[in-house]
């Protein structure tokens, strides 16, 4: 069914279902609303990055990393405002419930009750599935002002599952098929820098270790995986573990020195 839907989307043909279990239909419609909500939020973050004076430091930081506007816009990089409830308020005005925003990982419950935006004053990287649908976000704090961890991901939920996701797979898929290989790195900005340099078959894991589900995702497009992880102990351990997983899938695994 997913293949038929994908072809329908590509050629503008609406796929009609003759019959579907009511619960399955309800779950599908719920997922579609969450995808729409996440896409709207990603677009808001992008507009805030490029149009708001309050995102000036973020633009300076990204430029300092050598990332140009074309690649940043191509990957939908944005910036979450510092306000506690801007995404929450915008979502409610657009007709989404607080529960839907919580399920999408955009808001979280406060210690004293109520909800507030999960991502605030952070550079946002939308994480998409191979079809380009937003599943969640990775968000980087800005320097010493950042509260909490340097990187904050969306929570695990109906759509976002870190172990099954590869950042950049939607943009890298065609290049991976052409080259017959995938380059796997650890960071969001590493992927952007590689794509900008013409190595468009690059994707990033959501944590240090590459998982069987992530290799399964790549095995449908590539015969070879090149690991370009950080050269620290954690990165080395991750590459050794990946060898065991790749061997089971008969994939050729290489390490970039």
PDB file of C-alpha atoms in Angstrom:
ATOM      1  CA  UNK A   1       0.000   0.000   0.000  1.00  0.00           C
ATOM      2  CA  UNK A   2       2.786   2.461   0.786  1.00  0.00           C
ATOM      3  CA  UNK A   3       4.329   1.960  -2.661  1.00  0.00           C
ATOM      4  CA  UNK A   4       0.965   2.657  -4.310  1.00  0.00           C
ATOM      5  CA  UNK A   5       0.537   5.796  -2.187  1.00  0.00           C
ATOM      6  CA  UNK A   6       4.027   6.979  -3.104  1.00  0.00           C
ATOM      7  CA  UNK A   7       3.319   6.556  -6.828  1.00  0.00           C
ATOM      8  CA  UNK A   8       0.011   8.354  -6.369  1.00  0.00           C
ATOM      9  CA  UNK A   9       1.789  11.294  -4.720  1.00  0.00           C
ATOM     10  CA  UNK A  10       4.406  11.393  -7.496  1.00  0.00           C
ATOM     11  CA  UNK A  11       1.884  11.502 -10.351  1.00  0.00           C
ATOM     12  CA  UNK A  12      -0.902  13.449  -8.658  1.00  0.00           C
ATOM     13  CA  UNK A  13      -3.359  10.553  -8.485  1.00  0.00           C
ATOM     14  CA  UNK A  14      -5.519  10.322  -5.379  1.00  0.00           C
ATOM     15  CA  UNK A  15      -5.551   6.773  -4.046  1.00  0.00           C
ATOM     16  CA  UNK A  16      -8.982   5.751  -2.807  1.00  0.00           C
ATOM     17  CA  UNK A  17      -9.410   2.854  -0.378  1.00  0.00           C
ATOM     18  CA  UNK A  18     -12.399   0.594  -0.984  1.00  0.00           C
ATOM     19  CA  UNK A  19     -12.368  -0.684   2.570  1.00  0.00           C
ATOM     20  CA  UNK A  20     -10.165  -0.219   5.601  1.00  0.00           C
ATOM     21  CA  UNK A  21     -10.400  -1.268   9.207  1.00  0.00           C
ATOM     22  CA  UNK A  22     -11.847   1.735  11.098  1.00  0.00           C
ATOM     23  CA  UNK A  23      -9.057   1.645  13.674  1.00  0.00           C
ATOM     24  CA  UNK A  24      -6.379   1.464  10.970  1.00  0.00           C
ATOM     25  CA  UNK A  25      -8.022   4.373   9.136  1.00  0.00           C
ATOM     26  CA  UNK A  26      -8.139   6.425  12.334  1.00  0.00           C
ATOM     27  CA  UNK A  27      -4.456   5.713  13.027  1.00  0.00           C
ATOM     28  CA  UNK A  28      -3.537   6.674   9.443  1.00  0.00           C
ATOM     29  CA  UNK A  29      -5.459   9.952   9.645  1.00  0.00           C
ATOM     30  CA  UNK A  30      -3.809  10.722  12.985  1.00  0.00           C
ATOM     31  CA  UNK A  31      -0.356  10.186  11.489  1.00  0.00           C
ATOM     32  CA  UNK A  32      -1.233  12.413   8.528  1.00  0.00           C
ATOM     33  CA  UNK A  33      -2.258  15.237  10.867  1.00  0.00           C
ATOM     34  CA  UNK A  34       0.992  14.886  12.808  1.00  0.00           C
ATOM     35  CA  UNK A  35       3.001  15.019   9.564  1.00  0.00           C
ATOM     36  CA  UNK A  36       1.125  18.162   8.533  1.00  0.00           C
ATOM     37  CA  UNK A  37       1.722  19.738  11.948  1.00  0.00           C
ATOM     38  CA  UNK A  38       5.441  18.938  11.858  1.00  0.00           C
ATOM     39  CA  UNK A  39       5.762  20.281   8.310  1.00  0.00           C
ATOM     40  CA  UNK A  40       4.054  23.545   9.316  1.00  0.00           C
ATOM     41  CA  UNK A  41       6.355  23.871  12.318  1.00  0.00           C
ATOM     42  CA  UNK A  42       9.461  23.177  10.236  1.00  0.00           C
ATOM     43  CA  UNK A  43       8.416  25.943   7.825  1.00  0.00           C
ATOM     44  CA  UNK A  44       7.899  28.314  10.768  1.00  0.00           C
ATOM     45  CA  UNK A  45      11.387  27.579  12.121  1.00  0.00           C
ATOM     46  CA  UNK A  46      12.883  28.241   8.663  1.00  0.00           C
ATOM     47  CA  UNK A  47      11.124  31.585   8.292  1.00  0.00           C
ATOM     48  CA  UNK A  48      12.181  32.590  11.814  1.00  0.00           C
ATOM     49  CA  UNK A  49      15.843  31.777  11.056  1.00  0.00           C
ATOM     50  CA  UNK A  50      15.989  33.899   7.932  1.00  0.00           C
ATOM     51  CA  UNK A  51      13.580  36.715   8.750  1.00  0.00           C
ATOM     52  CA  UNK A  52      13.844  37.404  12.491  1.00  0.00           C
ATOM     53  CA  UNK A  53      16.518  39.727  13.924  1.00  0.00           C
ATOM     54  CA  UNK A  54      16.470  37.469  17.008  1.00  0.00           C
ATOM     55  CA  UNK A  55      18.030  34.666  14.930  1.00  0.00           C
ATOM     56  CA  UNK A  56      21.046  36.753  13.966  1.00  0.00           C
ATOM     57  CA  UNK A  57      23.452  34.796  16.200  1.00  0.00           C
ATOM     58  CA  UNK A  58      22.240  31.531  14.709  1.00  0.00           C
ATOM     59  CA  UNK A  59      22.842  32.782  11.164  1.00  0.00           C
ATOM     60  CA  UNK A  60      26.327  33.929  12.183  1.00  0.00           C
ATOM     61  CA  UNK A  61      27.099  30.577  13.802  1.00  0.00           C
ATOM     62  CA  UNK A  62      25.999  28.604  10.728  1.00  0.00           C
ATOM     63  CA  UNK A  63      27.979  30.853   8.399  1.00  0.00           C
ATOM     64  CA  UNK A  64      30.991  30.371  10.669  1.00  0.00           C
ATOM     65  CA  UNK A  65      30.661  26.618  10.166  1.00  0.00           C
ATOM     66  CA  UNK A  66      31.075  27.251   6.441  1.00  0.00           C
ATOM     67  CA  UNK A  67      27.475  26.383   5.579  1.00  0.00           C
ATOM     68  CA  UNK A  68      25.878  28.392   2.788  1.00  0.00           C
ATOM     69  CA  UNK A  69      22.269  29.500   2.546  1.00  0.00           C
ATOM     70  CA  UNK A  70      21.512  27.106  -0.322  1.00  0.00           C
ATOM     71  CA  UNK A  71      22.355  23.946   1.613  1.00  0.00           C
ATOM     72  CA  UNK A  72      20.726  25.281   4.803  1.00  0.00           C
ATOM     73  CA  UNK A  73      17.487  26.001   2.990  1.00  0.00           C
ATOM     74  CA  UNK A  74      17.719  22.698   1.113  1.00  0.00           C
ATOM     75  CA  UNK A  75      17.748  20.772   4.385  1.00  0.00           C
ATOM     76  CA  UNK A  76      15.143  23.035   6.006  1.00  0.00           C
ATOM     77  CA  UNK A  77      17.411  24.215   8.829  1.00  0.00           C
ATOM     78  CA  UNK A  78      15.597  26.707  11.053  1.00  0.00           C
ATOM     79  CA  UNK A  79      15.640  28.371  14.443  1.00  0.00           C
ATOM     80  CA  UNK A  80      13.212  27.956  17.339  1.00  0.00           C
ATOM     81  CA  UNK A  81      12.405  31.245  19.106  1.00  0.00           C
ATOM     82  CA  UNK A  82      13.154  31.685  22.793  1.00  0.00           C
ATOM     83  CA  UNK A  83       9.488  32.269  23.733  1.00  0.00           C
ATOM     84  CA  UNK A  84       7.954  29.525  25.871  1.00  0.00           C
ATOM     85  CA  UNK A  85       4.729  29.086  23.911  1.00  0.00           C
ATOM     86  CA  UNK A  86       5.093  30.390  20.355  1.00  0.00           C
ATOM     87  CA  UNK A  87       4.772  26.983  18.659  1.00  0.00           C
ATOM     88  CA  UNK A  88       2.040  25.970  21.112  1.00  0.00           C
ATOM     89  CA  UNK A  89      -0.006  29.098  20.373  1.00  0.00           C
ATOM     90  CA  UNK A  90       0.472  28.881  16.594  1.00  0.00           C
ATOM     91  CA  UNK A  91      -0.532  25.222  16.593  1.00  0.00           C
ATOM     92  CA  UNK A  92      -3.724  25.898  18.537  1.00  0.00           C
ATOM     93  CA  UNK A  93      -4.651  28.756  16.205  1.00  0.00           C
ATOM     94  CA  UNK A  94      -4.212  26.372  13.250  1.00  0.00           C
ATOM     95  CA  UNK A  95      -6.680  23.918  14.816  1.00  0.00           C
ATOM     96  CA  UNK A  96      -4.332  21.380  16.384  1.00  0.00           C
ATOM     97  CA  UNK A  97      -4.916  20.103  19.894  1.00  0.00           C
ATOM     98  CA  UNK A  98      -2.343  20.197  22.668  1.00  0.00           C
ATOM     99  CA  UNK A  99      -2.386  16.391  22.628  1.00  0.00           C
ATOM    100  CA  UNK A 100      -1.483  16.357  18.931  1.00  0.00           C
ATOM    101  CA  UNK A 101       1.400  18.757  19.542  1.00  0.00           C
ATOM    102  CA  UNK A 102       2.604  16.598  22.421  1.00  0.00           C
ATOM    103  CA  UNK A 103       2.376  13.466  20.242  1.00  0.00           C
ATOM    104  CA  UNK A 104       4.435  15.264  17.578  1.00  0.00           C
ATOM    105  CA  UNK A 105       7.097  16.056  20.188  1.00  0.00           C
ATOM    106  CA  UNK A 106       6.686  19.820  19.851  1.00  0.00           C
ATOM    107  CA  UNK A 107       5.485  20.608  23.385  1.00  0.00           C
ATOM    108  CA  UNK A 108       5.989  19.037  26.801  1.00  0.00           C
ATOM    109  CA  UNK A 109       4.309  19.241  30.163  1.00  0.00           C
ATOM    110  CA  UNK A 110       5.746  21.578  32.782  1.00  0.00           C
ATOM    111  CA  UNK A 111       6.450  20.617  36.389  1.00  0.00           C
ATOM    112  CA  UNK A 112       3.592  22.823  37.581  1.00  0.00           C
ATOM    113  CA  UNK A 113       1.162  21.663  34.917  1.00  0.00           C
ATOM    114  CA  UNK A 114       0.426  23.156  31.538  1.00  0.00           C
ATOM    115  CA  UNK A 115       2.517  22.766  28.385  1.00  0.00           C
ATOM    116  CA  UNK A 116       5.361  24.698  26.790  1.00  0.00           C
ATOM    117  CA  UNK A 117       7.485  24.490  23.609  1.00  0.00           C
ATOM    118  CA  UNK A 118      10.088  21.717  23.689  1.00  0.00           C
ATOM    119  CA  UNK A 119      12.548  23.538  21.412  1.00  0.00           C
ATOM    120  CA  UNK A 120      13.503  27.081  22.371  1.00  0.00           C
ATOM    121  CA  UNK A 121      16.422  29.210  21.234  1.00  0.00           C
ATOM    122  CA  UNK A 122      17.905  26.341  19.250  1.00  0.00           C
ATOM    123  CA  UNK A 123      18.953  25.720  15.655  1.00  0.00           C
ATOM    124  CA  UNK A 124      16.544  23.108  14.306  1.00  0.00           C
ATOM    125  CA  UNK A 125      17.273  20.289  11.867  1.00  0.00           C
ATOM    126  CA  UNK A 126      14.133  18.527  10.588  1.00  0.00           C
ATOM    127  CA  UNK A 127      14.535  14.753  10.484  1.00  0.00           C
ATOM    128  CA  UNK A 128      12.628  13.255   7.560  1.00  0.00           C
ATOM    129  CA  UNK A 129      11.778   9.772   6.361  1.00  0.00           C
ATOM    130  CA  UNK A 130      12.832   8.566   2.878  1.00  0.00           C
ATOM    131  CA  UNK A 131       9.633  10.086   1.451  1.00  0.00           C
ATOM    132  CA  UNK A 132      10.543  13.517   2.835  1.00  0.00           C
ATOM    133  CA  UNK A 133       7.949  13.628   5.616  1.00  0.00           C
ATOM    134  CA  UNK A 134       9.079  15.355   8.824  1.00  0.00           C
ATOM    135  CA  UNK A 135       9.268  12.877  11.709  1.00  0.00           C
ATOM    136  CA  UNK A 136      10.813  15.159  14.324  1.00  0.00           C
ATOM    137  CA  UNK A 137      13.727  17.486  14.973  1.00  0.00           C
ATOM    138  CA  UNK A 138      17.256  17.589  16.200  1.00  0.00           C
ATOM    139  CA  UNK A 139      18.013  20.952  17.818  1.00  0.00           C
ATOM    140  CA  UNK A 140      21.336  22.522  18.757  1.00  0.00           C
ATOM    141  CA  UNK A 141      21.686  24.957  21.641  1.00  0.00           C
ATOM    142  CA  UNK A 142      23.469  28.247  21.070  1.00  0.00           C
ATOM    143  CA  UNK A 143      26.771  28.459  22.949  1.00  0.00           C
ATOM    144  CA  UNK A 144      26.983  29.146  26.670  1.00  0.00           C
ATOM    145  CA  UNK A 145      23.453  30.560  26.723  1.00  0.00           C
ATOM    146  CA  UNK A 146      21.945  27.145  25.977  1.00  0.00           C
ATOM    147  CA  UNK A 147      20.140  25.371  28.784  1.00  0.00           C
ATOM    148  CA  UNK A 148      20.181  21.604  28.904  1.00  0.00           C
ATOM    149  CA  UNK A 149      22.116  19.384  26.487  1.00  0.00           C
ATOM    150  CA  UNK A 150      23.944  20.784  23.469  1.00  0.00           C
ATOM    151  CA  UNK A 151      21.752  18.658  21.196  1.00  0.00           C
ATOM    152  CA  UNK A 152      18.116  17.874  21.943  1.00  0.00           C
ATOM    153  CA  UNK A 153      16.107  15.435  19.822  1.00  0.00           C
ATOM    154  CA  UNK A 154      12.378  14.940  19.541  1.00  0.00           C
ATOM    155  CA  UNK A 155      11.128  12.338  22.031  1.00  0.00           C
ATOM    156  CA  UNK A 156      10.405   8.812  20.846  1.00  0.00           C
ATOM    157  CA  UNK A 157       6.817   8.585  19.639  1.00  0.00           C
ATOM    158  CA  UNK A 158       4.470   7.332  16.949  1.00  0.00           C
ATOM    159  CA  UNK A 159       6.556   8.908  14.171  1.00  0.00           C
ATOM    160  CA  UNK A 160      10.035   9.576  15.564  1.00  0.00           C
ATOM    161  CA  UNK A 161      12.094   6.504  16.415  1.00  0.00           C
ATOM    162  CA  UNK A 162      15.763   7.363  16.675  1.00  0.00           C
ATOM    163  CA  UNK A 163      17.084   3.864  15.987  1.00  0.00           C
ATOM    164  CA  UNK A 164      15.138   3.623  12.711  1.00  0.00           C
ATOM    165  CA  UNK A 165      15.968   7.056  11.374  1.00  0.00           C
ATOM    166  CA  UNK A 166      18.840   8.516   9.347  1.00  0.00           C
ATOM    167  CA  UNK A 167      19.193  12.270   9.048  1.00  0.00           C
ATOM    168  CA  UNK A 168      19.359  13.311   5.387  1.00  0.00           C
ATOM    169  CA  UNK A 169      18.097  10.023   3.918  1.00  0.00           C
ATOM    170  CA  UNK A 170      15.424  11.850   1.925  1.00  0.00           C
ATOM    171  CA  UNK A 171      18.030  13.984   0.131  1.00  0.00           C
ATOM    172  CA  UNK A 172      20.732  11.308  -0.069  1.00  0.00           C
ATOM    173  CA  UNK A 173      18.648   8.381  -1.306  1.00  0.00           C
ATOM    174  CA  UNK A 174      19.033   9.052  -5.041  1.00  0.00           C
ATOM    175  CA  UNK A 175      22.781   9.702  -4.714  1.00  0.00           C
ATOM    176  CA  UNK A 176      23.223   6.525  -2.638  1.00  0.00           C
ATOM    177  CA  UNK A 177      21.522   4.511  -5.389  1.00  0.00           C
ATOM    178  CA  UNK A 178      23.701   6.136  -8.071  1.00  0.00           C
ATOM    179  CA  UNK A 179      26.968   5.661  -6.190  1.00  0.00           C
ATOM    180  CA  UNK A 180      26.089   2.261  -4.737  1.00  0.00           C
ATOM    181  CA  UNK A 181      27.373   3.446  -1.363  1.00  0.00           C
ATOM    182  CA  UNK A 182      26.389   5.519   1.640  1.00  0.00           C
ATOM    183  CA  UNK A 183      28.649   7.651   3.818  1.00  0.00           C
ATOM    184  CA  UNK A 184      27.530   7.614   7.462  1.00  0.00           C
ATOM    185  CA  UNK A 185      28.583  10.350   9.891  1.00  0.00           C
ATOM    186  CA  UNK A 186      27.510  11.411  13.396  1.00  0.00           C
ATOM    187  CA  UNK A 187      26.420  15.039  13.131  1.00  0.00           C
ATOM    188  CA  UNK A 188      23.776  17.081  11.347  1.00  0.00           C
ATOM    189  CA  UNK A 189      26.244  19.747  10.232  1.00  0.00           C
ATOM    190  CA  UNK A 190      28.635  17.038   8.986  1.00  0.00           C
ATOM    191  CA  UNK A 191      25.919  15.895   6.571  1.00  0.00           C
ATOM    192  CA  UNK A 192      25.289  19.449   5.374  1.00  0.00           C
ATOM    193  CA  UNK A 193      29.010  20.101   4.850  1.00  0.00           C
ATOM    194  CA  UNK A 194      29.440  16.864   2.876  1.00  0.00           C
ATOM    195  CA  UNK A 195      26.428  17.571   0.647  1.00  0.00           C
ATOM    196  CA  UNK A 196      27.726  21.088   0.079  1.00  0.00           C
ATOM    197  CA  UNK A 197      31.080  19.591  -0.975  1.00  0.00           C
ATOM    198  CA  UNK A 198      29.362  17.293  -3.481  1.00  0.00           C
ATOM    199  CA  UNK A 199      29.304  14.065  -1.410  1.00  0.00           C
ATOM    200  CA  UNK A 200      25.533  13.812  -1.564  1.00  0.00           C
ATOM    201  CA  UNK A 201      25.311  10.154  -0.504  1.00  0.00           C
ATOM    202  CA  UNK A 202      25.875  11.204   3.119  1.00  0.00           C
ATOM    203  CA  UNK A 203      23.554  10.582   6.070  1.00  0.00           C
ATOM    204  CA  UNK A 204      23.901  10.789   9.862  1.00  0.00           C
ATOM    205  CA  UNK A 205      22.902   8.468  12.689  1.00  0.00           C
ATOM    206  CA  UNK A 206      20.840   9.909  15.518  1.00  0.00           C
ATOM    207  CA  UNK A 207      23.281   8.648  18.147  1.00  0.00           C
ATOM    208  CA  UNK A 208      26.770   7.233  18.222  1.00  0.00           C
ATOM    209  CA  UNK A 209      25.926   3.633  17.274  1.00  0.00           C
ATOM    210  CA  UNK A 210      24.495   2.561  13.936  1.00  0.00           C
ATOM    211  CA  UNK A 211      21.582   0.173  14.404  1.00  0.00           C
ATOM    212  CA  UNK A 212      20.331  -2.880  12.474  1.00  0.00           C
ATOM    213  CA  UNK A 213      17.239  -0.901  11.396  1.00  0.00           C
ATOM    214  CA  UNK A 214      19.413   1.904  10.006  1.00  0.00           C
ATOM    215  CA  UNK A 215      21.571  -0.545   8.066  1.00  0.00           C
ATOM    216  CA  UNK A 216      18.404  -2.225   6.794  1.00  0.00           C
ATOM    217  CA  UNK A 217      17.257   1.170   5.521  1.00  0.00           C
ATOM    218  CA  UNK A 218      20.546   1.617   3.665  1.00  0.00           C
ATOM    219  CA  UNK A 219      20.729  -1.937   2.346  1.00  0.00           C
ATOM    220  CA  UNK A 220      17.814  -1.251   0.033  1.00  0.00           C
ATOM    221  CA  UNK A 221      19.892   1.344  -1.824  1.00  0.00           C
ATOM    222  CA  UNK A 222      23.592   0.607  -1.254  1.00  0.00           C
ATOM    223  CA  UNK A 223      26.000  -2.306  -1.316  1.00  0.00           C
ATOM    224  CA  UNK A 224      28.697  -0.424   0.568  1.00  0.00           C
ATOM    225  CA  UNK A 225      28.638   1.719   3.691  1.00  0.00           C
ATOM    226  CA  UNK A 226      31.534   4.024   4.554  1.00  0.00           C
ATOM    227  CA  UNK A 227      31.662   4.976   8.237  1.00  0.00           C
ATOM    228  CA  UNK A 228      33.129   8.417   8.915  1.00  0.00           C
ATOM    229  CA  UNK A 229      32.470   8.603  12.636  1.00  0.00           C
ATOM    230  CA  UNK A 230      34.406  10.711  15.128  1.00  0.00           C
ATOM    231  CA  UNK A 231      37.846   9.243  15.864  1.00  0.00           C
ATOM    232  CA  UNK A 232      37.209   8.948  19.587  1.00  0.00           C
ATOM    233  CA  UNK A 233      36.591   5.839  21.665  1.00  0.00           C
ATOM    234  CA  UNK A 234      32.826   6.057  21.294  1.00  0.00           C
ATOM    235  CA  UNK A 235      33.129   6.370  17.520  1.00  0.00           C
ATOM    236  CA  UNK A 236      35.533   3.446  17.298  1.00  0.00           C
ATOM    237  CA  UNK A 237      33.268   1.247  19.430  1.00  0.00           C
ATOM    238  CA  UNK A 238      30.300   2.175  17.229  1.00  0.00           C
ATOM    239  CA  UNK A 239      32.175   1.156  14.083  1.00  0.00           C
ATOM    240  CA  UNK A 240      33.180  -2.200  15.582  1.00  0.00           C
ATOM    241  CA  UNK A 241      29.558  -2.892  16.541  1.00  0.00           C
ATOM    242  CA  UNK A 242      28.426  -1.871  13.058  1.00  0.00           C
ATOM    243  CA  UNK A 243      30.697  -4.522  11.529  1.00  0.00           C
ATOM    244  CA  UNK A 244      28.796  -7.256  13.355  1.00  0.00           C
ATOM    245  CA  UNK A 245      25.461  -5.910  12.137  1.00  0.00           C
ATOM    246  CA  UNK A 246      26.617  -5.353   8.541  1.00  0.00           C
ATOM    247  CA  UNK A 247      28.046  -8.857   8.319  1.00  0.00           C
ATOM    248  CA  UNK A 248      24.602 -10.313   8.852  1.00  0.00           C
ATOM    249  CA  UNK A 249      23.309  -8.267   5.922  1.00  0.00           C
ATOM    250  CA  UNK A 250      26.248  -9.054   3.624  1.00  0.00           C
ATOM    251  CA  UNK A 251      27.025  -5.387   3.197  1.00  0.00           C
ATOM    252  CA  UNK A 252      30.538  -4.172   2.514  1.00  0.00           C
ATOM    253  CA  UNK A 253      31.585  -1.951   5.408  1.00  0.00           C
ATOM    254  CA  UNK A 254      34.502   0.439   5.176  1.00  0.00           C
ATOM    255  CA  UNK A 255      35.956   3.035   7.541  1.00  0.00           C
ATOM    256  CA  UNK A 256      37.228   6.436   6.442  1.00  0.00           C
ATOM    257  CA  UNK A 257      40.593   7.009   8.087  1.00  0.00           C
TER     258      UNK A 257
END
